[in-house]
XYZ file of C-alpha atoms in Angstrom:
434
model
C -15.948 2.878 -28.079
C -19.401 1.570 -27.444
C -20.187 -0.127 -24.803
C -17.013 -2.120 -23.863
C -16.998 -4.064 -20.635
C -13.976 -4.496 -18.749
C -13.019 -6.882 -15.767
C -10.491 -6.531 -13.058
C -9.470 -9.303 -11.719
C -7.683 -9.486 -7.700
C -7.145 -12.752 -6.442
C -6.884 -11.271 -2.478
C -9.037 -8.704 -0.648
C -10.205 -6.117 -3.029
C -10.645 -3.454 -0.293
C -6.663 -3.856 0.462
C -5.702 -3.569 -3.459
C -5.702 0.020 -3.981
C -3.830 0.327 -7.655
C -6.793 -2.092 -8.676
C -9.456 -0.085 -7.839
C -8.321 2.590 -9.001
C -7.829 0.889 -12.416
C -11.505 0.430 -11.683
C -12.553 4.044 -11.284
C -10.384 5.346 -14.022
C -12.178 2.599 -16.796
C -15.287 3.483 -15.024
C -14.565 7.292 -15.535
C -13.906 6.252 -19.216
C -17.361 5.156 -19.970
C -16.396 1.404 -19.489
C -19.035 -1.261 -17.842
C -16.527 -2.538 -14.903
C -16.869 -5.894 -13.055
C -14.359 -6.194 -10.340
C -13.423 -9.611 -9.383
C -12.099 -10.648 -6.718
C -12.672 -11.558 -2.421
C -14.311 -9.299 0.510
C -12.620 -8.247 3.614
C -11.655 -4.981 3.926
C -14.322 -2.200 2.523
C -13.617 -0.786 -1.269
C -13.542 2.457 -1.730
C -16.617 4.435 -1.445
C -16.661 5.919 -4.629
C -16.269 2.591 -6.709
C -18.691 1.052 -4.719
C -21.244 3.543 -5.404
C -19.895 4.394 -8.819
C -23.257 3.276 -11.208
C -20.973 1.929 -13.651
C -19.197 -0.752 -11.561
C -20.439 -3.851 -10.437
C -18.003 -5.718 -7.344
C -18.702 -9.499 -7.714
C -16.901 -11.518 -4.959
C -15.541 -15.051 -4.553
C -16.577 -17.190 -2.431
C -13.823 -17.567 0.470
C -11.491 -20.435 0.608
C -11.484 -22.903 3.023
C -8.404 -23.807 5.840
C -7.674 -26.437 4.193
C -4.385 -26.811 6.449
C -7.060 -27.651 9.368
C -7.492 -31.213 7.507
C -4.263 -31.811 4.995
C -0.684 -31.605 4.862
C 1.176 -28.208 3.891
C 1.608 -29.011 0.643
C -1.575 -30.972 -0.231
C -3.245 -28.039 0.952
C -1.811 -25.591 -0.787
C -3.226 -27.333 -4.215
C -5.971 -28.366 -2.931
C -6.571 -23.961 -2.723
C -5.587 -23.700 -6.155
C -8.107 -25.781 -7.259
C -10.899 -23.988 -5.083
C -9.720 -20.599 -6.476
C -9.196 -22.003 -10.154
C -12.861 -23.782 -10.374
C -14.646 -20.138 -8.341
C -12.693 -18.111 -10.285
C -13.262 -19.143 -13.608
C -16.906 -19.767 -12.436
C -17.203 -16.171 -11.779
C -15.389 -15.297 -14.966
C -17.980 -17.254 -17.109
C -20.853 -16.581 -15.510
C -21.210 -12.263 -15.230
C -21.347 -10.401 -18.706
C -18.792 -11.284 -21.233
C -15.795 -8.478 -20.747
C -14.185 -7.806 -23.567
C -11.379 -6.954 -21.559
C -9.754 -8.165 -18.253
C -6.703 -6.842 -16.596
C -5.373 -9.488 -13.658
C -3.583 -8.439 -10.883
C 0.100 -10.430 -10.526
C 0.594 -11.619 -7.724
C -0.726 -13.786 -6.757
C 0.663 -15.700 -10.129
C -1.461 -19.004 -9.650
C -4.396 -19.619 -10.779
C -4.978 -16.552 -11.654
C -2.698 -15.959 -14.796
C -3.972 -19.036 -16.366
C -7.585 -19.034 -15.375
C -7.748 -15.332 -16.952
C -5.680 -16.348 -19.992
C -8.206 -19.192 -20.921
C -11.127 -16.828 -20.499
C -9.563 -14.516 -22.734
C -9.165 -17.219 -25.053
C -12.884 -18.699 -24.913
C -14.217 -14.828 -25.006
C -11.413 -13.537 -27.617
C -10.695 -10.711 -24.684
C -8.152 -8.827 -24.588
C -5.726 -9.842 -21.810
C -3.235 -7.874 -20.031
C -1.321 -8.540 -16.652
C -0.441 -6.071 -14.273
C 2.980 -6.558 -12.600
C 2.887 -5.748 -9.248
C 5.705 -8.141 -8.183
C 7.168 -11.666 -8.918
C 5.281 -14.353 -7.279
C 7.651 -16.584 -7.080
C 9.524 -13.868 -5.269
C 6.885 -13.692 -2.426
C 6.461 -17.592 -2.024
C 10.620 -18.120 -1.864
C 10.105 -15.589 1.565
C 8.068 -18.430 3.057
C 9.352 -22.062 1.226
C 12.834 -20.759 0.679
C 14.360 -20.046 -3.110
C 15.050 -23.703 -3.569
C 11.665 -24.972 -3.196
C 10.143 -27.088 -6.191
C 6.819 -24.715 -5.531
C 9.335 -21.470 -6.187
C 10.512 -23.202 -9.343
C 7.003 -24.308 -10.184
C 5.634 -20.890 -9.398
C 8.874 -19.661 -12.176
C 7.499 -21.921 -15.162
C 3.533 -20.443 -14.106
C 4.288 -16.908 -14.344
C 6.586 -16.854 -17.432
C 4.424 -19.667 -19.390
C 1.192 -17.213 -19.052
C 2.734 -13.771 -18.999
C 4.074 -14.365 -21.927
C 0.682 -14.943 -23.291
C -0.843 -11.566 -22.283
C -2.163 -9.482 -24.937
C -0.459 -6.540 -22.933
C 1.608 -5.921 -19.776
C 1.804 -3.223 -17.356
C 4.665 -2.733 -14.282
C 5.215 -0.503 -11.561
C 8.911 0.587 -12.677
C 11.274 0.748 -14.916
C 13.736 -1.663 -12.918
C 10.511 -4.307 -13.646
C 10.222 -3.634 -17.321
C 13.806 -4.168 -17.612
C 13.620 -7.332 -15.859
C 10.408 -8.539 -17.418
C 12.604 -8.229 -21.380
C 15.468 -9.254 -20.260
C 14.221 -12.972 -18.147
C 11.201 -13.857 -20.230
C 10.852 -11.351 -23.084
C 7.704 -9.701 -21.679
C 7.560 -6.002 -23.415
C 5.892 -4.389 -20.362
C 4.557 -0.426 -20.076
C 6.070 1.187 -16.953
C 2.888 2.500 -15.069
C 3.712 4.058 -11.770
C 1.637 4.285 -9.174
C 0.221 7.840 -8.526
C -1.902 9.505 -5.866
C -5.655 10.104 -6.949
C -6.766 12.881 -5.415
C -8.013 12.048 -2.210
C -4.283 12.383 -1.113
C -3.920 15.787 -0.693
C -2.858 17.839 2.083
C -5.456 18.964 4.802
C -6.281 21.933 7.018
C -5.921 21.875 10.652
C -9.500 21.984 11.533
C -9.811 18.742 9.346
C -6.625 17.410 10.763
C -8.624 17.999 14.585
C -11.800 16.539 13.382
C -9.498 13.811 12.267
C -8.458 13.398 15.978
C -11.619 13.840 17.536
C -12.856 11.106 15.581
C -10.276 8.896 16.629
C -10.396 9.518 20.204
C -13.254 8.055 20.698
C -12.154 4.544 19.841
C -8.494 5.552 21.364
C -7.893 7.079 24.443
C -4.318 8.003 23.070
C -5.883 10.852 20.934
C -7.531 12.306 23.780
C -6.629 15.521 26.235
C -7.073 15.908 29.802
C -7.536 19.871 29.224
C -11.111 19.734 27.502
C -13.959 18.272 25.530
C -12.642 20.574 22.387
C -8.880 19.697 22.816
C -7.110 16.760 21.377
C -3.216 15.903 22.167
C -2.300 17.551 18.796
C -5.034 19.912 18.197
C -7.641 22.802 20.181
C -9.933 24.665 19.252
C -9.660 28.385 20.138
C -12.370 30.671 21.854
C -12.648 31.938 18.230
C -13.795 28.625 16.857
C -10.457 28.660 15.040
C -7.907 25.042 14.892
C -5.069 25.456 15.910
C -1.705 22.906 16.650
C -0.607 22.846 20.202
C 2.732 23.763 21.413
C 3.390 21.284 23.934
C 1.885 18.718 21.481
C 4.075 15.219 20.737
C 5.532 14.360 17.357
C 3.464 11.856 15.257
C 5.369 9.138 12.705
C 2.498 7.061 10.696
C 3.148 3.445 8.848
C 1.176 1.614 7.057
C 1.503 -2.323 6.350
C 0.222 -5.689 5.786
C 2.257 -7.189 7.903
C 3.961 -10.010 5.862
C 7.441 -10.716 5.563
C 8.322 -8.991 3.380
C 8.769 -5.801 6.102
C 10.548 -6.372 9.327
C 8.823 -4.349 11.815
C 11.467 -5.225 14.644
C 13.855 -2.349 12.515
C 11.430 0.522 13.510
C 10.698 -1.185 17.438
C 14.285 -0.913 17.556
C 14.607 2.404 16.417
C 11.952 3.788 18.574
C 13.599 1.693 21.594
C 16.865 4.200 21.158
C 14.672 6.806 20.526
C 12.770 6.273 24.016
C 16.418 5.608 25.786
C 17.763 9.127 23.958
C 14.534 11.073 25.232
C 15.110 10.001 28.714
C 18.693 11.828 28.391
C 18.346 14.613 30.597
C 18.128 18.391 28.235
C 16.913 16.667 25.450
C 15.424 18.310 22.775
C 13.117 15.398 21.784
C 9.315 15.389 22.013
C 7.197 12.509 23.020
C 6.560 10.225 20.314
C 2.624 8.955 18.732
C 3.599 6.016 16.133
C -0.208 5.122 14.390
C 0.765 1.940 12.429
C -2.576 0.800 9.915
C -3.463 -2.532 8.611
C -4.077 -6.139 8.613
C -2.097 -8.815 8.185
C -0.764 -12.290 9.490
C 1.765 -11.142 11.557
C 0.028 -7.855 13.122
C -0.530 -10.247 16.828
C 2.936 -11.038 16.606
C 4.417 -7.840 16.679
C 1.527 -6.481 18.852
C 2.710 -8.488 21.528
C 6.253 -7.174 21.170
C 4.954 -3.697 21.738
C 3.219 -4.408 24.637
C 6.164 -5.917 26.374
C 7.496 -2.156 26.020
C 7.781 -0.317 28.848
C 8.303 3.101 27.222
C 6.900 6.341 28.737
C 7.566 8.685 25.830
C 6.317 6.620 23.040
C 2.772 5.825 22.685
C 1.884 3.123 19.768
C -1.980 2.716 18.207
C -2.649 -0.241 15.740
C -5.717 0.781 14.208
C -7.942 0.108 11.193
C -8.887 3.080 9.799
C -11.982 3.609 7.740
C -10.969 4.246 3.449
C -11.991 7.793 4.192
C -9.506 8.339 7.323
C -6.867 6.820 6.096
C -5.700 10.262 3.722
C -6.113 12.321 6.294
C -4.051 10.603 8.820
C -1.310 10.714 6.359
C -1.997 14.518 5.857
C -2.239 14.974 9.583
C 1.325 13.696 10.378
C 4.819 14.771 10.839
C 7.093 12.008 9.499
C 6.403 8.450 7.573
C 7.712 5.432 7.545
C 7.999 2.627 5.553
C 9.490 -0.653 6.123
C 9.087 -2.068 2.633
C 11.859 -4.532 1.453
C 10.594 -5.900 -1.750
C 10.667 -9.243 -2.569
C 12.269 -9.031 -5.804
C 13.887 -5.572 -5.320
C 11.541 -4.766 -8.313
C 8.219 -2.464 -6.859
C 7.779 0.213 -4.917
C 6.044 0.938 -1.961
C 2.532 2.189 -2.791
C 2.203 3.792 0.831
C 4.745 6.378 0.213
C 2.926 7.528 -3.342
C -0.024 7.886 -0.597
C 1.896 9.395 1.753
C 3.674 11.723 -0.681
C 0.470 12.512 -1.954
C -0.547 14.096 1.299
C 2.341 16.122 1.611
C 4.106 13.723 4.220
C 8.217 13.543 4.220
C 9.066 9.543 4.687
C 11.983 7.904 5.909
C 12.197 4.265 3.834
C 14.102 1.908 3.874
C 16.599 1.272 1.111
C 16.575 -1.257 -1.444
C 17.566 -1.520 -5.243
C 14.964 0.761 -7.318
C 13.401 3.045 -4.039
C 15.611 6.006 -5.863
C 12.528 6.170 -8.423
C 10.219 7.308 -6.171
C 12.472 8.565 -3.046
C 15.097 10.891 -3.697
C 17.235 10.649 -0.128
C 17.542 13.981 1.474
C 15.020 16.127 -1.226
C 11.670 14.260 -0.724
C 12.635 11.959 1.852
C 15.326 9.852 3.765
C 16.376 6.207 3.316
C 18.168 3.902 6.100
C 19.844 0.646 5.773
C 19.119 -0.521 9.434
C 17.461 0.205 12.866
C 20.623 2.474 13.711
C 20.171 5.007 10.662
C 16.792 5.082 11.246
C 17.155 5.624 14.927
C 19.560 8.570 13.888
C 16.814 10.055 11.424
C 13.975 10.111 14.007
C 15.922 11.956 16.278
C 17.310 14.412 14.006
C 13.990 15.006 12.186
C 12.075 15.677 15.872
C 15.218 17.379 17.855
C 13.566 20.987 18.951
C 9.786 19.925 17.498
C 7.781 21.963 16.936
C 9.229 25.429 17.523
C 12.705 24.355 15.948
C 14.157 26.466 12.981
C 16.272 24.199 11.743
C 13.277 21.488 11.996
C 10.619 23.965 10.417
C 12.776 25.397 7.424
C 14.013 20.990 6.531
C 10.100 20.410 7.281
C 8.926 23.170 4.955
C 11.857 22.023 2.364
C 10.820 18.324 2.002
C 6.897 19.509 1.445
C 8.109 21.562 -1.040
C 9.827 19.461 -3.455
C 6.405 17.512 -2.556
C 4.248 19.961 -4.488
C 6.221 18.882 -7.271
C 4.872 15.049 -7.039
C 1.686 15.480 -6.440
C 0.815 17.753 -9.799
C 0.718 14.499 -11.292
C -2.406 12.637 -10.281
C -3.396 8.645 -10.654
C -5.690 9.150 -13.225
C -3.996 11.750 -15.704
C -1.173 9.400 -15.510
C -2.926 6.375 -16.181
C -5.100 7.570 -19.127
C -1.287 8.865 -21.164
C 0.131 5.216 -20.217
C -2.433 2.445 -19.597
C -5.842 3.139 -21.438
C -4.053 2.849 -24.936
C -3.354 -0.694 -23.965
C -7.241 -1.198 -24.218
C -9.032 1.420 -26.385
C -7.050 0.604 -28.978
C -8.358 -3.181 -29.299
């Protein structure tokens, strides 16, 4: 293979694009040079930002242009920013023979990384995480001549990749079918950091977490948190009279409504107040960053529930696995834009071990099979029902334990099948080959 060089290209926070750096690590564990491309923000993961073999090169950050121009002025007046830094970023590192471009976003990127290809005779391949024309049409509408612009942009250069991957086989249908794009279906797997945890990591975990929110803490003692305590024989050990904990994670766009699970855990609050109720106090950690994370902030806080407890934090790379690992249910409010991806979180969250409850739209059934790995829901009501069943006697419950147990086993099954395995039978053919 020599010494081929390789460039991933993310036009958005790199630290928030997890299948891309993993791409990263795997090309890097391949004996490629890596250059990832793309804006700070959020911290990478530790191990590709340590990893000798990879170089991160960022952008520099657009300006607001809104603050000075009309809406739609603006928004090419950003395209040109990121088309002129991008390609000046492309040009000027070591010539990849490679690059692999994250869609979406669709513009500039595509065609920025398409005519480096060209000047470099690279190799070129897209990987389909969505439509973007799908994700603008949530903001401008469907009818908008930047949706049908957007249309033209990503068919015009995707069909001019070298190679394509996708992140199901509803996508690789749709890719042939609209534009003729032959597309390999890669799905997103867990890498191994996503496994399941012991309860004395689970209560480091919490003590760790405590001290930035008091909602971790006990009242009992300095060893103790609300889920965990350590016994006179230094061993960790769950408490009995601890409260359930549901995790989410999101990036709080619009493409998940956040007022189905506030209304879910609103009848949830009103059905724990019942008197002999069988339902434990709730902890609901929801992670990320995003544009509309004040907005539904605020609508927590105008809560007045006594039972429910809700923590917005963001957690460090590290953390964030054994969160997942450490909790009782997730959920994931993930609509999909074009009803063609699937929600990376609960490959995570399976990874860990973690039962979900998603919600339901055209292609979830090829990652979440309702009632064996998880639950879907169709509305706040369902979803409602599901909390309530899932916690109803936690955590001494039979009937809770033995579904519990059930779910985590079919779980096993998932997670013998890691990220990188996976990707080196599907995706490095697509570049050790040219």
């Amino acid at each position: 293979m020599g010494s081929k060089c390789v460039c991933v290209v993310v036009l958005g926070d790199i630290g928030r694009s997890p299948r891309m750096q993993y791409h990263s690590l795997s090309f890097a564990k391949e004996g490629y040079d890596v250059d990832v491309v793309g804006y700070s923000g959020s911290e990478p993961i530790k191990e590709l930002s340590e990893h000798p073999k990879v170089k991160i090169r960022y952008l520099a950050p657009c300006p607001d242009f809104q603050q000075y121009l009309p809406r739609s002025l603006a928004y090419v007046s950003k395209i040109i920013w990121q088309s002129i830094t991008l390609l000046f970023a492309l040009l000027y590192k070591r010539r990849s023979h490679h690059v692999i471009v994250q869609n979406p976003p669709a513009i500039p990127a595509l065609a920025v990384c398409w005519f480096y290809s060209l000047v470099m005779v690279a190799n070129y391949v897209i990987d389909w995480h969505n439509y973007g024309h799908t994700v603008l049409a949530l903001t401008v509408g469907q009818e908008h001549m930047f949706v049908r612009i957007s249309i033209w942009f990503e068919s015009y250069f995707g069909r001019r990749a070298t190679a394509s991957l996708c992140v199901t086989k509803a996508m690789k249908v749709d890719l042939e079918k609209k534009w003729g794009i032959s597309a390999v279906t890669l799905y997103d797997r867990p890498p191994d950091a996503f496994r399941p945890i012991s309860i004395l990591e689970s209560h480091q975990l919490f003590v760790s977490l405590a001290n930035q929110y008091p909602t971790f803490r006990s009242n009992d003692s300095s060893t103790s948190t609300i889920f965990t305590e350590v016994l006179s024989s230094g061993e960790a050990v769950w408490r009995k009279d601890r409260p359930g904990l549901i995790v989410s994670s999101t990036s709080w766009t619009e493409d998940e409504d956040f007022s189905i699970l506030l209304s879910a855990l609103q009848e949830y609050e009103e059905a724990r107040c019942d008197e002999g109720c069988e339902l434990p106090a709730l902890v609901c950690v929801i992670t990320g960053k995003g544009p509309l994370k004040e907005h539904y902030c605020q609508l927590m806080k105008e809560k007045t529930w006594k039972h429910i407890q809700v923590v917005t934090p963001w957690l460090k790379p590290e953390d964030y696995p054994h969160l997942l690992a450490s909790a009782n249910l997730g959920i994931c409010l993930h609509t999909s834009s074009s009803g063609l991806d699937l929600p990376m979180k609960v490959v995570d969250m399976f990874g860990c071990g973690l039962p979900v409850c998603a919600y339901n739209f055209s292609c979830l059934n090829e990652l979440v099979k309702h009632n064996i790995n998880g639950w879907k829901f169709d509305d706040a009501s369902q979803l409602a029902d599901q909390l309530q069943t899932w916690f109803r006697g936690f955590p001494c419950s039979e009937v809770q334990l033995e579904r519990d147990a059930k779910f985590r086993e079919e779980l096993k099954i998932f997670q013998k099948l890691r990220w990188h395995e996976n990707w080196t039978f599907n995706a490095l053919p697509l570049f050790s080959a040219r």
